[in-house]
XYZ file of C-alpha atoms in Angstrom:
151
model
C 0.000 0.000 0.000
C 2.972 2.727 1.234
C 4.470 1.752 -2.167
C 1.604 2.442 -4.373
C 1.663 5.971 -2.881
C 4.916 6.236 -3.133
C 5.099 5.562 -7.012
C 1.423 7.686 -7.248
C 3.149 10.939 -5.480
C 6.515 10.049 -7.827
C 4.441 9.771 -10.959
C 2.760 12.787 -10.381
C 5.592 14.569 -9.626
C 7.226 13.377 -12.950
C 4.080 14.382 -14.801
C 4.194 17.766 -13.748
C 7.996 17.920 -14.363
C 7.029 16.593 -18.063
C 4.306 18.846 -18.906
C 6.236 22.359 -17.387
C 8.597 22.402 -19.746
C 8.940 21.569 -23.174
C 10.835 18.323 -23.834
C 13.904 18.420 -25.688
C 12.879 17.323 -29.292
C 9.720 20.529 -29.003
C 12.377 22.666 -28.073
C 15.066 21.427 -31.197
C 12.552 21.844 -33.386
C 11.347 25.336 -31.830
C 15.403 26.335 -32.625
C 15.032 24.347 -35.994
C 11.975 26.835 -37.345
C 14.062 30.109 -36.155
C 17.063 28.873 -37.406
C 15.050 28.535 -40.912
C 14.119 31.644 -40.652
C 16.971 33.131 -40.112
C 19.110 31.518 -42.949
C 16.633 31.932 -45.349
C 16.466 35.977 -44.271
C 20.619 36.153 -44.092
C 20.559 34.666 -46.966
C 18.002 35.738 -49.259
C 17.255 32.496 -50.977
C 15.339 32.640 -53.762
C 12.133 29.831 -53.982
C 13.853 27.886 -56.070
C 17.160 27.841 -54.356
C 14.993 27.712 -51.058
C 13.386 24.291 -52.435
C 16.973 22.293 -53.285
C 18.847 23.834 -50.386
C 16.570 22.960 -47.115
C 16.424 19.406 -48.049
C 20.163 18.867 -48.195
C 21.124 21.637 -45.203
C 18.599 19.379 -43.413
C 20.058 15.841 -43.773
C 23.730 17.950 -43.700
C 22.289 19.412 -40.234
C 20.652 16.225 -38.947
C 23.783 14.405 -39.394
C 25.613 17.193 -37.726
C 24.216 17.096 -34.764
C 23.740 13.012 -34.733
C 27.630 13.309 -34.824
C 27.994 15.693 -31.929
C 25.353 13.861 -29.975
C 26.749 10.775 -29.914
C 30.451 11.934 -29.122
C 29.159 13.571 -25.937
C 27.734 10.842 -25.917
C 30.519 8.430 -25.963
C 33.023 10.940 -24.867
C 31.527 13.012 -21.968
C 31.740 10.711 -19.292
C 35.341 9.846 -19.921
C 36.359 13.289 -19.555
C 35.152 13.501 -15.963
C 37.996 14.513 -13.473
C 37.942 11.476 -11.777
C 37.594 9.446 -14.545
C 40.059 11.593 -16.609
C 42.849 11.256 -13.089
C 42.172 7.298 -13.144
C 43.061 7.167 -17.142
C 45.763 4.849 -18.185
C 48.153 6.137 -21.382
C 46.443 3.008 -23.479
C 42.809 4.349 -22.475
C 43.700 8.005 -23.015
C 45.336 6.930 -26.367
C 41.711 5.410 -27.759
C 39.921 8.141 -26.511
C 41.611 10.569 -28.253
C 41.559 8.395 -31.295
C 37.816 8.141 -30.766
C 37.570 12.161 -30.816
C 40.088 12.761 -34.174
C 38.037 10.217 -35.624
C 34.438 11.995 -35.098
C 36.159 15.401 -35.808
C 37.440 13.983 -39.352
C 34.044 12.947 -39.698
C 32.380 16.161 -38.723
C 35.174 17.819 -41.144
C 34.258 15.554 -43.883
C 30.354 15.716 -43.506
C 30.812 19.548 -43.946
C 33.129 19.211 -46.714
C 30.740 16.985 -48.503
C 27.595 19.408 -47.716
C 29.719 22.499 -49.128
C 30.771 20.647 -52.646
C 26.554 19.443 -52.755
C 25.547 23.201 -52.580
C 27.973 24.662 -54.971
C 25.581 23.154 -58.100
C 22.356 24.802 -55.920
C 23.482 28.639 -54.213
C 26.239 30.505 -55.774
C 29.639 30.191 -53.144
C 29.242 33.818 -51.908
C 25.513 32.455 -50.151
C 27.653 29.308 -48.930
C 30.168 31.853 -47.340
C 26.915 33.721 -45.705
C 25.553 30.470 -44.584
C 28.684 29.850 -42.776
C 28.315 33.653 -41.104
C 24.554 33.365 -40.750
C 24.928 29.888 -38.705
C 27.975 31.131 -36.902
C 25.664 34.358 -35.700
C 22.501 32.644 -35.207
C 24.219 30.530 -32.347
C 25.688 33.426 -31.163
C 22.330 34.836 -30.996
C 20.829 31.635 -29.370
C 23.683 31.242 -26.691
C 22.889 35.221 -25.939
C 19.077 34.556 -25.203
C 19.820 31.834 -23.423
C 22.498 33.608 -21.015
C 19.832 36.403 -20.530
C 16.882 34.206 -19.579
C 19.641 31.692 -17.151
C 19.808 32.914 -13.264
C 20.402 36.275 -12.416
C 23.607 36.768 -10.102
């Protein structure tokens, strides 16, 4: 009986935990639709260019951040101080084998995206994209240092 109340009170609790804030796939895809916007404003993408470049910036992006994901993923924990102190040279040695290699790939995903857009945007837009991605998560990072806890 105590436990059923127990996991009542704990569900509840979770519930209303769940349904405060938006879970972290609304919330990509809230950043997703402004960051839309605000490549497609930065730069001025005509429909046509508009209609071949989302579908390939969105696999490219996708991608992206699978990539990221999974090396803090895989990677994260490792880096811990304690678990970083306790490290031996052979473990330290595949972990930074295991971070060249995701960084090639990250290099090489980008690479690939940038040679795939030169037949769809002319390379001056591709040079904005860079700028307009680089300030929109400047812009992102700023609103979310303004809304964090004031000291």
């Amino acid at each position: 009986m105590k436990t059923k109340k127990i996991f009542l009170i704990l569900f509840i609790l979770l519930s209303i935990h769940a349904f405060a804030q938006p879970n972290f796939f609304e919330k990509r895809e809230q950043i997703k639709a402004l960051k839309v916007g605000f490549i497609t404003t930065e730069l001025a993408l005509t429909p046509e260019e508009a209609s071949r470049f989302w579908p390939l910036y969105n696999v490219f992006d996708d991608k992206q951040f699978g990539l990221r994901h999974q090396e803090k993923k895989s990677i994260k924990d490792k880096l811990e101080d304690d678990t970083l102190d306790k490290m031996s040279e052979k473990e330290a040695t595949i972990l930074l084998a295991q971070i060249e290699s995701n960084e090639a790939e990250l290099y090489l995903s980008r690479k690939k995206f940038i040679a795939s857009l030169k037949g769809i945007i002319p390379s001056l837009k591709i040079i904005k994209l860079k700028r307009a991605e680089e300030n929109f998560n400047r812009k992102l990072l700023q609103q979310y240092r303004d809304k964090g806890p004031k000291k």
